[in-house]
């Protein structure tokens, strides 16, 4: 069974631009979560989607948004990019919403210049 | 709120040495506990899990036991290999409600010398 895939793997953007990252979960998984990983803050939860509905949201500004499609694929968008948004963005999928183990993709490395 | 505390790193060991990485947690409910590993340039891989008190998770020679009385989930391996060099994260997920949020510790870098 194919794992979680994320595209693109690397991205360089300029401050003020916006960016969209994509995540395809493991087949059959309906829950998709997004995390931001930085050296200073570690791994921080962004949001979780289940059956196209946002079920949970972390403590990030409204510039960070996401959505999930009927095939469970998910996108996250960051508008008005700031230098501090440079990070590894990880997507994780799980079979159901709830305290089930999550399986992570390789991440998208975003660099904001 | 929930939190996970991992011992300070980095940790450097010689091959075949015994490994212990400490992890303690604070949670309001009855969390599931996980260890994830991240190799350079990759995402996180689930290493092992435990869903209730006294459960022991194990995988690839690694073990961790869910200790509710000490709120701990320490990771151990009897004999580490160079290929175990990676960053290790302890994490928890609440068991109540439809909440898939994982709360992570800061991670610890393990380097194993040949």
PDB file of C-alpha atoms in Angstrom:
ATOM      1  CA  UNK A   1       0.000   0.000   0.000  1.00  0.00           C
ATOM      2  CA  UNK A   2       1.425   3.376  -0.979  1.00  0.00           C
ATOM      3  CA  UNK A   3       2.340   5.729   1.848  1.00  0.00           C
ATOM      4  CA  UNK A   4       1.446   9.351   2.376  1.00  0.00           C
ATOM      5  CA  UNK A   5       2.666  11.522  -0.470  1.00  0.00           C
ATOM      6  CA  UNK A   6       3.305  15.239  -0.372  1.00  0.00           C
ATOM      7  CA  UNK A   7       3.974  17.637  -3.200  1.00  0.00           C
ATOM      8  CA  UNK A   8       6.075  19.537  -3.836  1.00  0.00           C
ATOM      9  CA  UNK A   9       8.993  18.307  -1.744  1.00  0.00           C
ATOM     10  CA  UNK A  10      10.828  21.619  -1.857  1.00  0.00           C
ATOM     11  CA  UNK A  11       9.588  25.134  -2.388  1.00  0.00           C
ATOM     12  CA  UNK A  12      11.184  28.568  -2.338  1.00  0.00           C
ATOM     13  CA  UNK A  13       8.914  31.582  -2.064  1.00  0.00           C
ATOM     14  CA  UNK A  14       9.303  35.288  -1.481  1.00  0.00           C
ATOM     15  CA  UNK A  15       7.901  37.111   1.519  1.00  0.00           C
ATOM     16  CA  UNK A  16       4.337  38.255   0.843  1.00  0.00           C
ATOM     17  CA  UNK A  17       3.528  35.505  -1.629  1.00  0.00           C
ATOM     18  CA  UNK A  18       1.152  32.643  -0.958  1.00  0.00           C
ATOM     19  CA  UNK A  19       1.732  28.921  -1.254  1.00  0.00           C
ATOM     20  CA  UNK A  20      -0.355  25.760  -1.539  1.00  0.00           C
ATOM     21  CA  UNK A  21       0.908  22.381  -0.382  1.00  0.00           C
ATOM     22  CA  UNK A  22      -0.710  19.088  -1.262  1.00  0.00           C
ATOM     23  CA  UNK A  23      -1.073  15.800   0.606  1.00  0.00           C
ATOM     24  CA  UNK A  24      -2.447  12.447  -0.526  1.00  0.00           C
ATOM     25  CA  UNK A  25      -3.203  10.113   2.396  1.00  0.00           C
ATOM     26  CA  UNK A  26      -2.829   6.362   2.524  1.00  0.00           C
ATOM     27  CA  UNK A  27      -5.653   4.698   0.636  1.00  0.00           C
ATOM     28  CA  UNK A  28      -8.628   4.229   2.947  1.00  0.00           C
ATOM     29  CA  UNK A  29      -7.481   6.799   5.479  1.00  0.00           C
ATOM     30  CA  UNK A  30     -10.049   9.520   6.071  1.00  0.00           C
ATOM     31  CA  UNK A  31      -8.247  11.741   8.550  1.00  0.00           C
ATOM     32  CA  UNK A  32      -5.484  14.104   7.486  1.00  0.00           C
ATOM     33  CA  UNK A  33      -3.472  16.280   9.858  1.00  0.00           C
ATOM     34  CA  UNK A  34      -0.868  18.925   9.169  1.00  0.00           C
ATOM     35  CA  UNK A  35       2.146  19.830  11.306  1.00  0.00           C
ATOM     36  CA  UNK A  36       4.829  22.462  11.087  1.00  0.00           C
ATOM     37  CA  UNK A  37       8.365  21.497  12.093  1.00  0.00           C
ATOM     38  CA  UNK A  38      11.009  24.119  12.868  1.00  0.00           C
ATOM     39  CA  UNK A  39      14.277  23.895  14.806  1.00  0.00           C
ATOM     40  CA  UNK A  40      13.067  26.412  17.359  1.00  0.00           C
ATOM     41  CA  UNK A  41       9.464  25.339  17.964  1.00  0.00           C
ATOM     42  CA  UNK A  42       9.701  21.662  17.126  1.00  0.00           C
ATOM     43  CA  UNK A  43       6.592  19.927  15.832  1.00  0.00           C
ATOM     44  CA  UNK A  44       3.421  21.958  16.081  1.00  0.00           C
ATOM     45  CA  UNK A  45      -0.080  20.905  15.117  1.00  0.00           C
ATOM     46  CA  UNK A  46      -1.761  23.026  12.447  1.00  0.00           C
ATOM     47  CA  UNK A  47      -5.131  21.367  11.782  1.00  0.00           C
ATOM     48  CA  UNK A  48      -6.924  18.110  11.180  1.00  0.00           C
ATOM     49  CA  UNK A  49      -9.531  17.219   8.597  1.00  0.00           C
ATOM     50  CA  UNK A  50     -11.914  14.312   8.591  1.00  0.00           C
ATOM     51  CA  UNK A  51     -14.520  13.706   5.886  1.00  0.00           C
ATOM     52  CA  UNK A  52     -13.913  17.174   4.408  1.00  0.00           C
ATOM     53  CA  UNK A  53     -14.530  18.895   7.769  1.00  0.00           C
ATOM     54  CA  UNK A  54     -11.962  20.612   9.926  1.00  0.00           C
ATOM     55  CA  UNK A  55     -12.147  18.790  13.266  1.00  0.00           C
ATOM     56  CA  UNK A  56      -9.363  20.458  15.152  1.00  0.00           C
ATOM     57  CA  UNK A  57      -7.155  23.500  14.776  1.00  0.00           C
ATOM     58  CA  UNK A  58      -3.869  24.507  16.338  1.00  0.00           C
ATOM     59  CA  UNK A  59      -2.735  27.912  17.459  1.00  0.00           C
ATOM     60  CA  UNK A  60      -1.714  29.442  14.127  1.00  0.00           C
ATOM     61  CA  UNK A  61      -2.845  32.697  12.518  1.00  0.00           C
ATOM     62  CA  UNK A  62      -5.613  32.801   9.954  1.00  0.00           C
ATOM     63  CA  UNK A  63      -3.018  33.005   7.171  1.00  0.00           C
ATOM     64  CA  UNK A  64      -2.789  29.242   7.521  1.00  0.00           C
ATOM     65  CA  UNK A  65      -5.775  27.421   6.068  1.00  0.00           C
ATOM     66  CA  UNK A  66      -6.579  24.052   4.665  1.00  0.00           C
ATOM     67  CA  UNK A  67      -9.212  21.907   3.075  1.00  0.00           C
ATOM     68  CA  UNK A  68      -9.947  18.305   2.323  1.00  0.00           C
ATOM     69  CA  UNK A  69     -11.528  16.881  -0.780  1.00  0.00           C
ATOM     70  CA  UNK A  70     -14.016  14.050  -1.145  1.00  0.00           C
ATOM     71  CA  UNK A  71     -11.187  11.630  -2.014  1.00  0.00           C
ATOM     72  CA  UNK A  72      -9.495  12.567   1.322  1.00  0.00           C
ATOM     73  CA  UNK A  73      -6.669  14.443  -0.390  1.00  0.00           C
ATOM     74  CA  UNK A  74      -5.837  17.630   1.449  1.00  0.00           C
ATOM     75  CA  UNK A  75      -4.258  20.965   0.716  1.00  0.00           C
ATOM     76  CA  UNK A  76      -2.944  23.622   3.011  1.00  0.00           C
ATOM     77  CA  UNK A  77      -2.478  27.224   2.039  1.00  0.00           C
ATOM     78  CA  UNK A  78      -0.343  29.922   3.582  1.00  0.00           C
ATOM     79  CA  UNK A  79      -1.017  33.478   2.486  1.00  0.00           C
ATOM     80  CA  UNK A  80       1.164  36.558   2.887  1.00  0.00           C
ATOM     81  CA  UNK A  81       4.243  34.504   3.641  1.00  0.00           C
ATOM     82  CA  UNK A  82       6.642  35.628   6.354  1.00  0.00           C
ATOM     83  CA  UNK A  83      10.256  34.644   6.884  1.00  0.00           C
ATOM     84  CA  UNK A  84       9.191  32.742   9.989  1.00  0.00           C
ATOM     85  CA  UNK A  85       7.015  30.441   7.903  1.00  0.00           C
ATOM     86  CA  UNK A  86      10.128  28.696   6.638  1.00  0.00           C
ATOM     87  CA  UNK A  87       9.738  25.157   7.901  1.00  0.00           C
ATOM     88  CA  UNK A  88       9.157  21.528   7.076  1.00  0.00           C
ATOM     89  CA  UNK A  89       5.414  20.961   6.685  1.00  0.00           C
ATOM     90  CA  UNK A  90       4.362  17.432   7.445  1.00  0.00           C
ATOM     91  CA  UNK A  91       1.120  15.772   6.555  1.00  0.00           C
ATOM     92  CA  UNK A  92      -0.109  12.701   8.410  1.00  0.00           C
ATOM     93  CA  UNK A  93      -3.027  10.395   7.766  1.00  0.00           C
ATOM     94  CA  UNK A  94      -4.910   7.979   9.970  1.00  0.00           C
ATOM     95  CA  UNK A  95      -7.710   5.539   9.484  1.00  0.00           C
ATOM     96  CA  UNK A  96     -10.265   7.409  11.539  1.00  0.00           C
ATOM     97  CA  UNK A  97     -10.420  10.562  13.592  1.00  0.00           C
ATOM     98  CA  UNK A  98      -9.454   9.873  17.183  1.00  0.00           C
ATOM     99  CA  UNK A  99      -6.339   8.686  18.975  1.00  0.00           C
ATOM    100  CA  UNK A 100      -5.156   6.374  16.263  1.00  0.00           C
ATOM    101  CA  UNK A 101      -1.584   6.221  15.070  1.00  0.00           C
ATOM    102  CA  UNK A 102      -0.773   8.646  12.321  1.00  0.00           C
ATOM    103  CA  UNK A 103       1.411   7.929   9.323  1.00  0.00           C
ATOM    104  CA  UNK A 104       3.536  10.760   8.027  1.00  0.00           C
ATOM    105  CA  UNK A 105       4.597  11.842   4.586  1.00  0.00           C
ATOM    106  CA  UNK A 106       8.124  13.001   3.755  1.00  0.00           C
ATOM    107  CA  UNK A 107       7.170  16.642   4.141  1.00  0.00           C
ATOM    108  CA  UNK A 108       7.435  19.795   2.065  1.00  0.00           C
ATOM    109  CA  UNK A 109      10.434  21.988   2.826  1.00  0.00           C
ATOM    110  CA  UNK A 110       9.304  25.611   2.445  1.00  0.00           C
ATOM    111  CA  UNK A 111      11.901  28.355   2.361  1.00  0.00           C
ATOM    112  CA  UNK A 112      10.729  31.969   2.453  1.00  0.00           C
ATOM    113  CA  UNK A 113      13.236  34.581   1.330  1.00  0.00           C
TER     114      UNK A 113
ATOM    115  CA  UNK B   1      -3.125  21.218  28.473  1.00  0.00           C
ATOM    116  CA  UNK B   2      -1.262  18.156  27.304  1.00  0.00           C
ATOM    117  CA  UNK B   3       2.522  18.144  27.178  1.00  0.00           C
ATOM    118  CA  UNK B   4       5.401  15.775  26.590  1.00  0.00           C
ATOM    119  CA  UNK B   5       8.853  16.188  28.088  1.00  0.00           C
ATOM    120  CA  UNK B   6      11.870  14.409  26.698  1.00  0.00           C
ATOM    121  CA  UNK B   7      15.352  14.231  28.160  1.00  0.00           C
ATOM    122  CA  UNK B   8      17.862  16.729  26.816  1.00  0.00           C
ATOM    123  CA  UNK B   9      20.102  15.669  23.980  1.00  0.00           C
ATOM    124  CA  UNK B  10      21.981  14.942  21.894  1.00  0.00           C
ATOM    125  CA  UNK B  11      22.976  11.421  22.843  1.00  0.00           C
ATOM    126  CA  UNK B  12      26.054   9.703  21.444  1.00  0.00           C
ATOM    127  CA  UNK B  13      26.605   5.985  21.980  1.00  0.00           C
ATOM    128  CA  UNK B  14      28.927   3.320  20.727  1.00  0.00           C
ATOM    129  CA  UNK B  15      27.502   0.465  18.675  1.00  0.00           C
ATOM    130  CA  UNK B  16      25.985  -2.320  20.818  1.00  0.00           C
ATOM    131  CA  UNK B  17      25.510   0.012  23.798  1.00  0.00           C
ATOM    132  CA  UNK B  18      22.249   0.074  25.777  1.00  0.00           C
ATOM    133  CA  UNK B  19      19.888   2.929  25.012  1.00  0.00           C
ATOM    134  CA  UNK B  20      17.372   4.661  27.247  1.00  0.00           C
ATOM    135  CA  UNK B  21      15.537   7.811  26.199  1.00  0.00           C
ATOM    136  CA  UNK B  22      13.309   9.251  28.894  1.00  0.00           C
ATOM    137  CA  UNK B  23       9.825  10.579  28.186  1.00  0.00           C
ATOM    138  CA  UNK B  24       7.222  11.841  30.631  1.00  0.00           C
ATOM    139  CA  UNK B  25       3.828  13.298  29.866  1.00  0.00           C
ATOM    140  CA  UNK B  26       1.034  15.411  31.258  1.00  0.00           C
ATOM    141  CA  UNK B  27      -2.489  14.750  30.054  1.00  0.00           C
ATOM    142  CA  UNK B  28      -5.984  15.383  31.316  1.00  0.00           C
ATOM    143  CA  UNK B  29      -7.473  12.124  30.059  1.00  0.00           C
ATOM    144  CA  UNK B  30      -6.160   8.707  29.074  1.00  0.00           C
ATOM    145  CA  UNK B  31      -3.763   9.233  26.206  1.00  0.00           C
ATOM    146  CA  UNK B  32      -2.277   6.845  23.726  1.00  0.00           C
ATOM    147  CA  UNK B  33       1.507   7.103  23.640  1.00  0.00           C
ATOM    148  CA  UNK B  34       3.841   6.853  20.671  1.00  0.00           C
ATOM    149  CA  UNK B  35       7.478   6.927  19.695  1.00  0.00           C
ATOM    150  CA  UNK B  36       8.293   8.285  16.264  1.00  0.00           C
ATOM    151  CA  UNK B  37      11.680   8.322  14.545  1.00  0.00           C
ATOM    152  CA  UNK B  38      12.901  10.762  11.922  1.00  0.00           C
ATOM    153  CA  UNK B  39      15.858   9.943   9.712  1.00  0.00           C
ATOM    154  CA  UNK B  40      17.716  12.782   7.980  1.00  0.00           C
ATOM    155  CA  UNK B  41      15.690  14.349   5.192  1.00  0.00           C
ATOM    156  CA  UNK B  42      12.626  12.244   5.872  1.00  0.00           C
ATOM    157  CA  UNK B  43       9.273  12.490   7.581  1.00  0.00           C
ATOM    158  CA  UNK B  44       8.356  10.765  10.823  1.00  0.00           C
ATOM    159  CA  UNK B  45       7.984   7.015  11.063  1.00  0.00           C
ATOM    160  CA  UNK B  46       5.912   5.364  13.751  1.00  0.00           C
ATOM    161  CA  UNK B  47       8.274   3.238  15.811  1.00  0.00           C
ATOM    162  CA  UNK B  48       5.929   1.844  18.456  1.00  0.00           C
ATOM    163  CA  UNK B  49       2.792   2.640  20.422  1.00  0.00           C
ATOM    164  CA  UNK B  50       0.883   1.816  23.601  1.00  0.00           C
ATOM    165  CA  UNK B  51      -2.767   2.604  24.160  1.00  0.00           C
ATOM    166  CA  UNK B  52      -3.339   1.839  27.845  1.00  0.00           C
ATOM    167  CA  UNK B  53      -1.526   1.557  31.128  1.00  0.00           C
ATOM    168  CA  UNK B  54       1.029  -1.274  31.401  1.00  0.00           C
ATOM    169  CA  UNK B  55       0.971  -1.884  27.652  1.00  0.00           C
ATOM    170  CA  UNK B  56       4.395  -2.527  26.167  1.00  0.00           C
ATOM    171  CA  UNK B  57       5.054  -1.375  22.636  1.00  0.00           C
ATOM    172  CA  UNK B  58       7.908  -2.975  20.737  1.00  0.00           C
ATOM    173  CA  UNK B  59       9.426  -2.853  17.272  1.00  0.00           C
ATOM    174  CA  UNK B  60      12.867  -3.410  15.710  1.00  0.00           C
ATOM    175  CA  UNK B  61      14.388  -4.189  19.120  1.00  0.00           C
ATOM    176  CA  UNK B  62      12.995  -1.017  20.716  1.00  0.00           C
ATOM    177  CA  UNK B  63      10.605  -1.228  23.650  1.00  0.00           C
ATOM    178  CA  UNK B  64       8.598   1.198  25.768  1.00  0.00           C
ATOM    179  CA  UNK B  65       6.131   0.543  28.580  1.00  0.00           C
ATOM    180  CA  UNK B  66       3.181   2.805  29.379  1.00  0.00           C
ATOM    181  CA  UNK B  67       3.580   3.646  33.087  1.00  0.00           C
ATOM    182  CA  UNK B  68       0.532   5.529  34.316  1.00  0.00           C
ATOM    183  CA  UNK B  69       1.794   5.801  37.898  1.00  0.00           C
ATOM    184  CA  UNK B  70       4.915   7.666  36.808  1.00  0.00           C
ATOM    185  CA  UNK B  71       3.350   9.170  33.635  1.00  0.00           C
ATOM    186  CA  UNK B  72       6.289   7.877  31.648  1.00  0.00           C
ATOM    187  CA  UNK B  73       6.984   6.070  28.372  1.00  0.00           C
ATOM    188  CA  UNK B  74      10.731   5.568  28.249  1.00  0.00           C
ATOM    189  CA  UNK B  75      12.274   4.122  25.092  1.00  0.00           C
ATOM    190  CA  UNK B  76      14.879   1.353  25.438  1.00  0.00           C
ATOM    191  CA  UNK B  77      16.995  -0.802  23.194  1.00  0.00           C
ATOM    192  CA  UNK B  78      19.447  -3.388  24.357  1.00  0.00           C
ATOM    193  CA  UNK B  79      22.027  -3.011  21.602  1.00  0.00           C
ATOM    194  CA  UNK B  80      22.013  -0.007  19.275  1.00  0.00           C
ATOM    195  CA  UNK B  81      23.315  -0.027  15.719  1.00  0.00           C
ATOM    196  CA  UNK B  82      24.775   2.737  13.574  1.00  0.00           C
ATOM    197  CA  UNK B  83      21.568   2.605  11.528  1.00  0.00           C
ATOM    198  CA  UNK B  84      19.607   3.705  14.621  1.00  0.00           C
ATOM    199  CA  UNK B  85      21.131   7.172  14.342  1.00  0.00           C
ATOM    200  CA  UNK B  86      18.132   9.496  13.993  1.00  0.00           C
ATOM    201  CA  UNK B  87      15.906  11.908  15.892  1.00  0.00           C
ATOM    202  CA  UNK B  88      13.407  10.299  18.269  1.00  0.00           C
ATOM    203  CA  UNK B  89      10.127  11.907  19.269  1.00  0.00           C
ATOM    204  CA  UNK B  90       7.802  10.902  22.056  1.00  0.00           C
ATOM    205  CA  UNK B  91       4.163  11.853  21.467  1.00  0.00           C
ATOM    206  CA  UNK B  92       0.717  11.476  22.953  1.00  0.00           C
ATOM    207  CA  UNK B  93      -2.820  11.549  21.642  1.00  0.00           C
ATOM    208  CA  UNK B  94      -5.855  11.860  23.873  1.00  0.00           C
ATOM    209  CA  UNK B  95      -8.141   8.864  23.927  1.00  0.00           C
ATOM    210  CA  UNK B  96     -11.336  10.825  24.512  1.00  0.00           C
ATOM    211  CA  UNK B  97     -13.231  12.507  21.752  1.00  0.00           C
ATOM    212  CA  UNK B  98     -12.619  12.522  18.042  1.00  0.00           C
ATOM    213  CA  UNK B  99      -9.265  14.236  18.326  1.00  0.00           C
ATOM    214  CA  UNK B 100      -6.324  13.142  16.238  1.00  0.00           C
ATOM    215  CA  UNK B 101      -3.942  15.803  17.435  1.00  0.00           C
ATOM    216  CA  UNK B 102      -0.533  14.524  18.399  1.00  0.00           C
ATOM    217  CA  UNK B 103       1.419  16.443  21.019  1.00  0.00           C
ATOM    218  CA  UNK B 104       5.152  15.937  20.581  1.00  0.00           C
ATOM    219  CA  UNK B 105       8.180  16.261  22.764  1.00  0.00           C
ATOM    220  CA  UNK B 106      11.106  18.305  21.464  1.00  0.00           C
ATOM    221  CA  UNK B 107      12.888  15.265  20.104  1.00  0.00           C
ATOM    222  CA  UNK B 108      16.326  13.935  20.850  1.00  0.00           C
ATOM    223  CA  UNK B 109      19.120  13.260  18.397  1.00  0.00           C
ATOM    224  CA  UNK B 110      20.828   9.887  18.736  1.00  0.00           C
ATOM    225  CA  UNK B 111      24.204   9.306  17.118  1.00  0.00           C
ATOM    226  CA  UNK B 112      25.705   5.807  17.188  1.00  0.00           C
ATOM    227  CA  UNK B 113      29.445   5.418  16.559  1.00  0.00           C
ATOM    228  CA  UNK B 114      30.811   2.276  14.899  1.00  0.00           C
TER     229      UNK B 114
END
